[in-house]
Amino acid sequence: SGNYGALQTQISQTAATIRSELSDQISGVTNQITTTASGLNARISAIQIGGRNLLHNTSNQYRTLTGSNWLYGTTATDMWTSTAYYHDGAQFTYSATITNTSEVPVRLALYCYDNDQKTVLKKAVGPTVGPNSGSIPTYVSITIDVKTWFLCSDIETLDGEASTFSIQVKDEQLEEGNVRTAWTTNPDDIASQFTEVNATINGLQST
């Protein structure tokens, strides 16, 4: 009877220990899951997706940019974009696909300028696309502040080249947010194309 009582006590103590260890393990896993979820939520909250191409007349077909000695260029109509309608802390992503047929490295660059378009407030550059590299998708992001009035987006060389050289560029896009999205044409470009088509149709109908 005494041995039976001692055995029951030992079993009860062992069961209590197991329950305590399991409880600690479950609590640890729960804390880990909570921490991971909080981290994921923070990362998700930090993602800003735009999708509207702010550059005009770019294309998803390759275009040639030519430089002599140095290159600072774009396939868009203009490399300047006003940020007057955006708030302090807004993020922008500049992206393109580059086939570097030259002998010099190139990269994307984004500059924050003040209202006179003369003073550089901040600069961000993308990864280098080396010489003779084919079809490399690349991008760079930047955050503006209250002093930023304009963004300047361009494709630039890192070294000078004695002779004339060229690179191939497509999918050039500037968008709000810190995530690169698939290239789209600027909505205003589509509207302009429709206007031109309608004018052509009206001209044909009147003849």
JSON list of C-alpha atoms in Angstrom, two decimals:
[
{"chain": "A", "resi": 1, "resn": "SER", "atom": "CA", "xyz": [0.00, 0.00, 0.00]},
{"chain": "A", "resi": 2, "resn": "GLY", "atom": "CA", "xyz": [2.88, 2.32, 0.84]},
{"chain": "A", "resi": 3, "resn": "ASN", "atom": "CA", "xyz": [4.61, 1.53, -2.44]},
{"chain": "A", "resi": 4, "resn": "TYR", "atom": "CA", "xyz": [1.37, 2.16, -4.35]},
{"chain": "A", "resi": 5, "resn": "GLY", "atom": "CA", "xyz": [0.95, 5.58, -2.68]},
{"chain": "A", "resi": 6, "resn": "ALA", "atom": "CA", "xyz": [4.54, 6.49, -3.46]},
{"chain": "A", "resi": 7, "resn": "LEU", "atom": "CA", "xyz": [4.05, 5.43, -7.07]},
{"chain": "A", "resi": 8, "resn": "GLN", "atom": "CA", "xyz": [0.92, 7.59, -7.36]},
{"chain": "A", "resi": 9, "resn": "THR", "atom": "CA", "xyz": [2.83, 10.56, -5.94]},
{"chain": "A", "resi": 10, "resn": "GLN", "atom": "CA", "xyz": [5.68, 10.01, -8.41]},
{"chain": "A", "resi": 11, "resn": "ILE", "atom": "CA", "xyz": [3.24, 9.74, -11.31]},
{"chain": "A", "resi": 12, "resn": "SER", "atom": "CA", "xyz": [1.48, 12.93, -10.20]},
{"chain": "A", "resi": 13, "resn": "GLN", "atom": "CA", "xyz": [4.79, 14.79, -9.90]},
{"chain": "A", "resi": 14, "resn": "THR", "atom": "CA", "xyz": [5.93, 13.54, -13.32]},
{"chain": "A", "resi": 15, "resn": "ALA", "atom": "CA", "xyz": [2.62, 14.53, -14.90]},
{"chain": "A", "resi": 16, "resn": "ALA", "atom": "CA", "xyz": [2.86, 17.98, -13.32]},
{"chain": "A", "resi": 17, "resn": "THR", "atom": "CA", "xyz": [6.41, 18.38, -14.64]},
{"chain": "A", "resi": 18, "resn": "ILE", "atom": "CA", "xyz": [5.34, 17.32, -18.14]},
{"chain": "A", "resi": 19, "resn": "ARG", "atom": "CA", "xyz": [2.39, 19.73, -18.06]},
{"chain": "A", "resi": 20, "resn": "SER", "atom": "CA", "xyz": [4.67, 22.55, -16.92]},
{"chain": "A", "resi": 21, "resn": "GLU", "atom": "CA", "xyz": [7.22, 21.82, -19.65]},
{"chain": "A", "resi": 22, "resn": "LEU", "atom": "CA", "xyz": [4.50, 21.57, -22.29]},
{"chain": "A", "resi": 23, "resn": "SER", "atom": "CA", "xyz": [2.97, 24.82, -21.08]},
{"chain": "A", "resi": 24, "resn": "ASP", "atom": "CA", "xyz": [6.36, 26.54, -21.29]},
{"chain": "A", "resi": 25, "resn": "GLN", "atom": "CA", "xyz": [6.95, 25.16, -24.79]},
{"chain": "A", "resi": 26, "resn": "ILE", "atom": "CA", "xyz": [3.49, 26.18, -25.99]},
{"chain": "A", "resi": 27, "resn": "SER", "atom": "CA", "xyz": [3.95, 29.63, -24.48]},
{"chain": "A", "resi": 28, "resn": "GLY", "atom": "CA", "xyz": [7.31, 29.95, -26.22]},
{"chain": "A", "resi": 29, "resn": "VAL", "atom": "CA", "xyz": [5.85, 28.91, -29.57]},
{"chain": "A", "resi": 30, "resn": "THR", "atom": "CA", "xyz": [2.94, 31.31, -29.10]},
{"chain": "A", "resi": 31, "resn": "ASN", "atom": "CA", "xyz": [5.33, 34.17, -28.33]},
{"chain": "A", "resi": 32, "resn": "GLN", "atom": "CA", "xyz": [7.43, 33.27, -31.35]},
{"chain": "A", "resi": 33, "resn": "ILE", "atom": "CA", "xyz": [4.37, 33.20, -33.62]},
{"chain": "A", "resi": 34, "resn": "THR", "atom": "CA", "xyz": [3.19, 36.54, -32.20]},
{"chain": "A", "resi": 35, "resn": "THR", "atom": "CA", "xyz": [6.62, 38.10, -32.74]},
{"chain": "A", "resi": 36, "resn": "THR", "atom": "CA", "xyz": [6.83, 36.73, -36.28]},
{"chain": "A", "resi": 37, "resn": "ALA", "atom": "CA", "xyz": [3.32, 37.94, -37.08]},
{"chain": "A", "resi": 38, "resn": "SER", "atom": "CA", "xyz": [4.14, 41.40, -35.72]},
{"chain": "A", "resi": 39, "resn": "GLY", "atom": "CA", "xyz": [7.27, 41.49, -37.85]},
{"chain": "A", "resi": 40, "resn": "LEU", "atom": "CA", "xyz": [5.35, 40.44, -40.94]},
{"chain": "A", "resi": 41, "resn": "ASN", "atom": "CA", "xyz": [2.67, 43.04, -40.28]},
{"chain": "A", "resi": 42, "resn": "ALA", "atom": "CA", "xyz": [5.34, 45.71, -39.96]},
{"chain": "A", "resi": 43, "resn": "ARG", "atom": "CA", "xyz": [6.96, 44.62, -43.23]},
{"chain": "A", "resi": 44, "resn": "ILE", "atom": "CA", "xyz": [3.59, 44.51, -45.00]},
{"chain": "A", "resi": 45, "resn": "SER", "atom": "CA", "xyz": [2.69, 47.95, -43.65]},
{"chain": "A", "resi": 46, "resn": "ALA", "atom": "CA", "xyz": [5.98, 49.30, -45.02]},
{"chain": "A", "resi": 47, "resn": "ILE", "atom": "CA", "xyz": [5.14, 48.17, -48.55]},
{"chain": "A", "resi": 48, "resn": "GLN", "atom": "CA", "xyz": [3.70, 50.90, -50.75]},
{"chain": "A", "resi": 49, "resn": "ILE", "atom": "CA", "xyz": [2.47, 49.97, -54.21]},
{"chain": "A", "resi": 50, "resn": "GLY", "atom": "CA", "xyz": [1.68, 52.58, -56.85]},
{"chain": "A", "resi": 51, "resn": "GLY", "atom": "CA", "xyz": [1.44, 51.20, -60.36]},
{"chain": "A", "resi": 52, "resn": "ARG", "atom": "CA", "xyz": [0.80, 54.42, -62.32]},
{"chain": "A", "resi": 53, "resn": "ASN", "atom": "CA", "xyz": [3.71, 55.28, -64.60]},
{"chain": "A", "resi": 54, "resn": "LEU", "atom": "CA", "xyz": [4.56, 58.95, -64.08]},
{"chain": "A", "resi": 55, "resn": "LEU", "atom": "CA", "xyz": [6.90, 59.06, -67.09]},
{"chain": "A", "resi": 56, "resn": "HIS", "atom": "CA", "xyz": [5.54, 59.94, -70.52]},
{"chain": "A", "resi": 57, "resn": "ASN", "atom": "CA", "xyz": [6.03, 58.05, -73.79]},
{"chain": "A", "resi": 58, "resn": "THR", "atom": "CA", "xyz": [8.13, 55.17, -72.52]},
{"chain": "A", "resi": 59, "resn": "SER", "atom": "CA", "xyz": [7.76, 51.71, -74.05]},
{"chain": "A", "resi": 60, "resn": "ASN", "atom": "CA", "xyz": [7.90, 47.98, -73.35]},
{"chain": "A", "resi": 61, "resn": "GLN", "atom": "CA", "xyz": [9.99, 47.64, -76.52]},
{"chain": "A", "resi": 62, "resn": "TYR", "atom": "CA", "xyz": [13.71, 48.35, -76.54]},
{"chain": "A", "resi": 63, "resn": "ARG", "atom": "CA", "xyz": [14.86, 51.85, -77.43]},
{"chain": "A", "resi": 64, "resn": "THR", "atom": "CA", "xyz": [18.43, 53.01, -77.95]},
{"chain": "A", "resi": 65, "resn": "LEU", "atom": "CA", "xyz": [20.15, 55.60, -75.77]},
{"chain": "A", "resi": 66, "resn": "THR", "atom": "CA", "xyz": [23.42, 56.94, -77.15]},
{"chain": "A", "resi": 67, "resn": "GLY", "atom": "CA", "xyz": [26.19, 58.67, -75.25]},
{"chain": "A", "resi": 68, "resn": "SER", "atom": "CA", "xyz": [29.54, 60.22, -76.05]},
{"chain": "A", "resi": 69, "resn": "ASN", "atom": "CA", "xyz": [32.02, 60.19, -73.19]},
{"chain": "A", "resi": 70, "resn": "TRP", "atom": "CA", "xyz": [29.22, 60.18, -70.56]},
{"chain": "A", "resi": 71, "resn": "LEU", "atom": "CA", "xyz": [25.53, 59.30, -70.61]},
{"chain": "A", "resi": 72, "resn": "TYR", "atom": "CA", "xyz": [22.68, 60.86, -68.62]},
{"chain": "A", "resi": 73, "resn": "GLY", "atom": "CA", "xyz": [19.54, 59.92, -70.49]},
{"chain": "A", "resi": 74, "resn": "THR", "atom": "CA", "xyz": [16.00, 58.63, -70.54]},
{"chain": "A", "resi": 75, "resn": "THR", "atom": "CA", "xyz": [13.59, 57.13, -73.07]},
{"chain": "A", "resi": 76, "resn": "ALA", "atom": "CA", "xyz": [10.82, 59.28, -71.60]},
{"chain": "A", "resi": 77, "resn": "THR", "atom": "CA", "xyz": [9.79, 62.68, -72.94]},
{"chain": "A", "resi": 78, "resn": "ASP", "atom": "CA", "xyz": [11.22, 64.35, -69.84]},
{"chain": "A", "resi": 79, "resn": "MET", "atom": "CA", "xyz": [13.35, 63.19, -66.91]},
{"chain": "A", "resi": 80, "resn": "TRP", "atom": "CA", "xyz": [11.77, 65.77, -64.56]},
{"chain": "A", "resi": 81, "resn": "THR", "atom": "CA", "xyz": [8.68, 64.89, -62.49]},
{"chain": "A", "resi": 82, "resn": "SER", "atom": "CA", "xyz": [6.93, 67.36, -60.17]},
{"chain": "A", "resi": 83, "resn": "THR", "atom": "CA", "xyz": [6.22, 66.13, -56.62]},
{"chain": "A", "resi": 84, "resn": "ALA", "atom": "CA", "xyz": [3.99, 69.10, -55.76]},
{"chain": "A", "resi": 85, "resn": "TYR", "atom": "CA", "xyz": [0.97, 66.87, -55.16]},
{"chain": "A", "resi": 86, "resn": "TYR", "atom": "CA", "xyz": [2.77, 64.35, -52.95]},
{"chain": "A", "resi": 87, "resn": "HIS", "atom": "CA", "xyz": [3.35, 64.51, -49.20]},
{"chain": "A", "resi": 88, "resn": "ASP", "atom": "CA", "xyz": [6.46, 64.43, -47.04]},
{"chain": "A", "resi": 89, "resn": "GLY", "atom": "CA", "xyz": [7.67, 60.83, -46.73]},
{"chain": "A", "resi": 90, "resn": "ALA", "atom": "CA", "xyz": [6.20, 59.65, -50.03]},
{"chain": "A", "resi": 91, "resn": "GLN", "atom": "CA", "xyz": [8.29, 56.97, -51.72]},
{"chain": "A", "resi": 92, "resn": "PHE", "atom": "CA", "xyz": [9.00, 56.54, -55.42]},
{"chain": "A", "resi": 93, "resn": "THR", "atom": "CA", "xyz": [10.48, 53.70, -57.45]},
{"chain": "A", "resi": 94, "resn": "TYR", "atom": "CA", "xyz": [12.26, 54.12, -60.77]},
{"chain": "A", "resi": 95, "resn": "SER", "atom": "CA", "xyz": [12.72, 50.97, -62.86]},
{"chain": "A", "resi": 96, "resn": "ALA", "atom": "CA", "xyz": [13.75, 49.76, -66.30]},
{"chain": "A", "resi": 97, "resn": "THR", "atom": "CA", "xyz": [15.13, 46.77, -68.17]},
{"chain": "A", "resi": 98, "resn": "ILE", "atom": "CA", "xyz": [18.58, 47.40, -69.63]},
{"chain": "A", "resi": 99, "resn": "THR", "atom": "CA", "xyz": [20.66, 45.59, -72.22]},
{"chain": "A", "resi": 100, "resn": "ASN", "atom": "CA", "xyz": [24.07, 47.17, -71.86]},
{"chain": "A", "resi": 101, "resn": "THR", "atom": "CA", "xyz": [25.74, 46.87, -75.26]},
{"chain": "A", "resi": 102, "resn": "SER", "atom": "CA", "xyz": [28.47, 49.32, -74.27]},
{"chain": "A", "resi": 103, "resn": "GLU", "atom": "CA", "xyz": [31.88, 48.88, -72.63]},
{"chain": "A", "resi": 104, "resn": "VAL", "atom": "CA", "xyz": [30.97, 51.01, -69.59]},
{"chain": "A", "resi": 105, "resn": "PRO", "atom": "CA", "xyz": [28.81, 50.18, -66.53]},
{"chain": "A", "resi": 106, "resn": "VAL", "atom": "CA", "xyz": [25.45, 51.94, -66.20]},
{"chain": "A", "resi": 107, "resn": "ARG", "atom": "CA", "xyz": [22.80, 52.33, -63.50]},
{"chain": "A", "resi": 108, "resn": "LEU", "atom": "CA", "xyz": [19.51, 54.03, -62.70]},
{"chain": "A", "resi": 109, "resn": "ALA", "atom": "CA", "xyz": [19.58, 57.18, -60.57]},
{"chain": "A", "resi": 110, "resn": "LEU", "atom": "CA", "xyz": [16.94, 59.24, -58.77]},
{"chain": "A", "resi": 111, "resn": "TYR", "atom": "CA", "xyz": [17.61, 62.79, -57.60]},
{"chain": "A", "resi": 112, "resn": "CYS", "atom": "CA", "xyz": [15.52, 64.97, -55.27]},
{"chain": "A", "resi": 113, "resn": "TYR", "atom": "CA", "xyz": [15.65, 68.65, -56.26]},
{"chain": "A", "resi": 114, "resn": "ASP", "atom": "CA", "xyz": [14.34, 71.83, -54.70]},
{"chain": "A", "resi": 115, "resn": "ASN", "atom": "CA", "xyz": [11.98, 74.25, -56.44]},
{"chain": "A", "resi": 116, "resn": "ASP", "atom": "CA", "xyz": [14.64, 75.85, -58.66]},
{"chain": "A", "resi": 117, "resn": "GLN", "atom": "CA", "xyz": [15.70, 72.45, -60.09]},
{"chain": "A", "resi": 118, "resn": "LYS", "atom": "CA", "xyz": [19.32, 73.33, -59.34]},
{"chain": "A", "resi": 119, "resn": "THR", "atom": "CA", "xyz": [20.05, 72.04, -55.85]},
{"chain": "A", "resi": 120, "resn": "VAL", "atom": "CA", "xyz": [20.31, 68.28, -55.31]},
{"chain": "A", "resi": 121, "resn": "LEU", "atom": "CA", "xyz": [18.81, 67.40, -51.93]},
{"chain": "A", "resi": 122, "resn": "LYS", "atom": "CA", "xyz": [19.23, 63.64, -52.09]},
{"chain": "A", "resi": 123, "resn": "LYS", "atom": "CA", "xyz": [20.35, 60.94, -54.52]},
{"chain": "A", "resi": 124, "resn": "ALA", "atom": "CA", "xyz": [19.69, 57.21, -54.77]},
{"chain": "A", "resi": 125, "resn": "VAL", "atom": "CA", "xyz": [21.24, 54.83, -57.29]},
{"chain": "A", "resi": 126, "resn": "GLY", "atom": "CA", "xyz": [20.38, 51.33, -58.41]},
{"chain": "A", "resi": 127, "resn": "PRO", "atom": "CA", "xyz": [22.73, 48.37, -58.83]},
{"chain": "A", "resi": 128, "resn": "THR", "atom": "CA", "xyz": [25.33, 48.52, -61.57]},
{"chain": "A", "resi": 129, "resn": "VAL", "atom": "CA", "xyz": [24.52, 46.88, -64.90]},
{"chain": "A", "resi": 130, "resn": "GLY", "atom": "CA", "xyz": [27.89, 45.79, -66.23]},
{"chain": "A", "resi": 131, "resn": "PRO", "atom": "CA", "xyz": [29.20, 46.10, -69.80]},
{"chain": "A", "resi": 132, "resn": "ASN", "atom": "CA", "xyz": [27.80, 43.63, -72.33]},
{"chain": "A", "resi": 133, "resn": "SER", "atom": "CA", "xyz": [24.98, 42.56, -69.99]},
{"chain": "A", "resi": 134, "resn": "GLY", "atom": "CA", "xyz": [21.71, 41.38, -71.51]},
{"chain": "A", "resi": 135, "resn": "SER", "atom": "CA", "xyz": [18.14, 42.17, -70.44]},
{"chain": "A", "resi": 136, "resn": "ILE", "atom": "CA", "xyz": [18.72, 43.11, -66.79]},
{"chain": "A", "resi": 137, "resn": "PRO", "atom": "CA", "xyz": [15.67, 44.34, -64.82]},
{"chain": "A", "resi": 138, "resn": "THR", "atom": "CA", "xyz": [16.75, 46.96, -62.30]},
{"chain": "A", "resi": 139, "resn": "TYR", "atom": "CA", "xyz": [15.21, 49.57, -60.01]},
{"chain": "A", "resi": 140, "resn": "VAL", "atom": "CA", "xyz": [15.92, 52.14, -57.31]},
{"chain": "A", "resi": 141, "resn": "SER", "atom": "CA", "xyz": [13.66, 53.74, -54.67]},
{"chain": "A", "resi": 142, "resn": "ILE", "atom": "CA", "xyz": [13.81, 57.07, -52.85]},
{"chain": "A", "resi": 143, "resn": "THR", "atom": "CA", "xyz": [11.83, 58.90, -50.14]},
{"chain": "A", "resi": 144, "resn": "ILE", "atom": "CA", "xyz": [11.06, 62.60, -50.58]},
{"chain": "A", "resi": 145, "resn": "ASP", "atom": "CA", "xyz": [10.78, 65.24, -47.87]},
{"chain": "A", "resi": 146, "resn": "VAL", "atom": "CA", "xyz": [9.03, 68.62, -47.61]},
{"chain": "A", "resi": 147, "resn": "LYS", "atom": "CA", "xyz": [11.86, 70.34, -49.45]},
{"chain": "A", "resi": 148, "resn": "THR", "atom": "CA", "xyz": [11.54, 68.15, -52.55]},
{"chain": "A", "resi": 149, "resn": "TRP", "atom": "CA", "xyz": [9.76, 69.79, -55.48]},
{"chain": "A", "resi": 150, "resn": "PHE", "atom": "CA", "xyz": [11.04, 67.66, -58.33]},
{"chain": "A", "resi": 151, "resn": "LEU", "atom": "CA", "xyz": [12.42, 64.21, -59.02]},
{"chain": "A", "resi": 152, "resn": "CYS", "atom": "CA", "xyz": [14.97, 63.70, -61.77]},
{"chain": "A", "resi": 153, "resn": "SER", "atom": "CA", "xyz": [15.18, 60.13, -63.08]},
{"chain": "A", "resi": 154, "resn": "ASP", "atom": "CA", "xyz": [17.89, 59.07, -65.49]},
{"chain": "A", "resi": 155, "resn": "ILE", "atom": "CA", "xyz": [20.08, 56.25, -66.73]},
{"chain": "A", "resi": 156, "resn": "GLU", "atom": "CA", "xyz": [23.71, 57.16, -66.24]},
{"chain": "A", "resi": 157, "resn": "THR", "atom": "CA", "xyz": [27.18, 55.80, -66.87]},
{"chain": "A", "resi": 158, "resn": "LEU", "atom": "CA", "xyz": [29.70, 55.34, -64.06]},
{"chain": "A", "resi": 159, "resn": "ASP", "atom": "CA", "xyz": [32.74, 55.81, -66.29]},
{"chain": "A", "resi": 160, "resn": "GLY", "atom": "CA", "xyz": [33.56, 57.90, -69.31]},
{"chain": "A", "resi": 161, "resn": "GLU", "atom": "CA", "xyz": [34.03, 56.36, -72.74]},
{"chain": "A", "resi": 162, "resn": "ALA", "atom": "CA", "xyz": [36.25, 57.95, -75.37]},
{"chain": "A", "resi": 163, "resn": "SER", "atom": "CA", "xyz": [33.99, 57.01, -78.26]},
{"chain": "A", "resi": 164, "resn": "THR", "atom": "CA", "xyz": [30.26, 57.08, -78.90]},
{"chain": "A", "resi": 165, "resn": "PHE", "atom": "CA", "xyz": [28.39, 54.15, -77.35]},
{"chain": "A", "resi": 166, "resn": "SER", "atom": "CA", "xyz": [24.81, 52.97, -76.90]},
{"chain": "A", "resi": 167, "resn": "ILE", "atom": "CA", "xyz": [22.60, 50.94, -74.58]},
{"chain": "A", "resi": 168, "resn": "GLN", "atom": "CA", "xyz": [19.14, 49.44, -75.03]},
{"chain": "A", "resi": 169, "resn": "VAL", "atom": "CA", "xyz": [16.33, 50.36, -72.58]},
{"chain": "A", "resi": 170, "resn": "LYS", "atom": "CA", "xyz": [12.71, 49.28, -72.17]},
{"chain": "A", "resi": 171, "resn": "ASP", "atom": "CA", "xyz": [10.03, 49.25, -69.43]},
{"chain": "A", "resi": 172, "resn": "GLU", "atom": "CA", "xyz": [11.21, 52.59, -68.05]},
{"chain": "A", "resi": 173, "resn": "GLN", "atom": "CA", "xyz": [8.83, 53.60, -65.28]},
{"chain": "A", "resi": 174, "resn": "LEU", "atom": "CA", "xyz": [8.59, 55.97, -62.32]},
{"chain": "A", "resi": 175, "resn": "GLU", "atom": "CA", "xyz": [5.83, 55.23, -59.83]},
{"chain": "A", "resi": 176, "resn": "GLU", "atom": "CA", "xyz": [4.79, 56.10, -56.32]},
{"chain": "A", "resi": 177, "resn": "GLY", "atom": "CA", "xyz": [5.61, 53.42, -53.75]},
{"chain": "A", "resi": 178, "resn": "ASN", "atom": "CA", "xyz": [8.62, 51.27, -52.87]},
{"chain": "A", "resi": 179, "resn": "VAL", "atom": "CA", "xyz": [7.70, 48.23, -54.97]},
{"chain": "A", "resi": 180, "resn": "ARG", "atom": "CA", "xyz": [8.48, 47.81, -58.64]},
{"chain": "A", "resi": 181, "resn": "THR", "atom": "CA", "xyz": [5.40, 46.80, -60.64]},
{"chain": "A", "resi": 182, "resn": "ALA", "atom": "CA", "xyz": [5.02, 45.67, -64.24]},
{"chain": "A", "resi": 183, "resn": "TRP", "atom": "CA", "xyz": [5.45, 48.42, -66.83]},
{"chain": "A", "resi": 184, "resn": "THR", "atom": "CA", "xyz": [2.36, 50.31, -67.97]},
{"chain": "A", "resi": 185, "resn": "THR", "atom": "CA", "xyz": [1.97, 53.28, -70.24]},
{"chain": "A", "resi": 186, "resn": "ASN", "atom": "CA", "xyz": [1.11, 56.64, -68.68]},
{"chain": "A", "resi": 187, "resn": "PRO", "atom": "CA", "xyz": [-2.71, 57.06, -68.76]},
{"chain": "A", "resi": 188, "resn": "ASP", "atom": "CA", "xyz": [-2.33, 60.54, -70.27]},
{"chain": "A", "resi": 189, "resn": "ASP", "atom": "CA", "xyz": [-0.41, 59.01, -73.18]},
{"chain": "A", "resi": 190, "resn": "ILE", "atom": "CA", "xyz": [-3.35, 56.69, -73.90]},
{"chain": "A", "resi": 191, "resn": "ALA", "atom": "CA", "xyz": [-5.80, 59.61, -73.79]},
{"chain": "A", "resi": 192, "resn": "SER", "atom": "CA", "xyz": [-3.57, 61.55, -76.18]},
{"chain": "A", "resi": 193, "resn": "GLN", "atom": "CA", "xyz": [-3.47, 58.60, -78.58]},
{"chain": "A", "resi": 194, "resn": "PHE", "atom": "CA", "xyz": [-7.28, 58.36, -78.53]},
{"chain": "A", "resi": 195, "resn": "THR", "atom": "CA", "xyz": [-7.52, 62.08, -79.27]},
{"chain": "A", "resi": 196, "resn": "GLU", "atom": "CA", "xyz": [-5.20, 61.69, -82.25]},
{"chain": "A", "resi": 197, "resn": "VAL", "atom": "CA", "xyz": [-7.17, 58.69, -83.55]},
{"chain": "A", "resi": 198, "resn": "ASN", "atom": "CA", "xyz": [-10.48, 60.56, -83.22]},
{"chain": "A", "resi": 199, "resn": "ALA", "atom": "CA", "xyz": [-9.02, 63.56, -85.02]},
{"chain": "A", "resi": 200, "resn": "THR", "atom": "CA", "xyz": [-7.87, 61.30, -87.85]},
{"chain": "A", "resi": 201, "resn": "ILE", "atom": "CA", "xyz": [-11.29, 59.65, -88.08]},
{"chain": "A", "resi": 202, "resn": "ASN", "atom": "CA", "xyz": [-13.07, 63.00, -88.09]},
{"chain": "A", "resi": 203, "resn": "GLY", "atom": "CA", "xyz": [-10.71, 64.21, -90.80]},
{"chain": "A", "resi": 204, "resn": "LEU", "atom": "CA", "xyz": [-11.44, 61.20, -92.98]},
{"chain": "A", "resi": 205, "resn": "GLN", "atom": "CA", "xyz": [-15.20, 61.56, -92.48]},
{"chain": "A", "resi": 206, "resn": "SER", "atom": "CA", "xyz": [-15.13, 65.20, -93.53]},
{"chain": "A", "resi": 207, "resn": "THR", "atom": "CA", "xyz": [-13.39, 64.48, -96.84]}
]
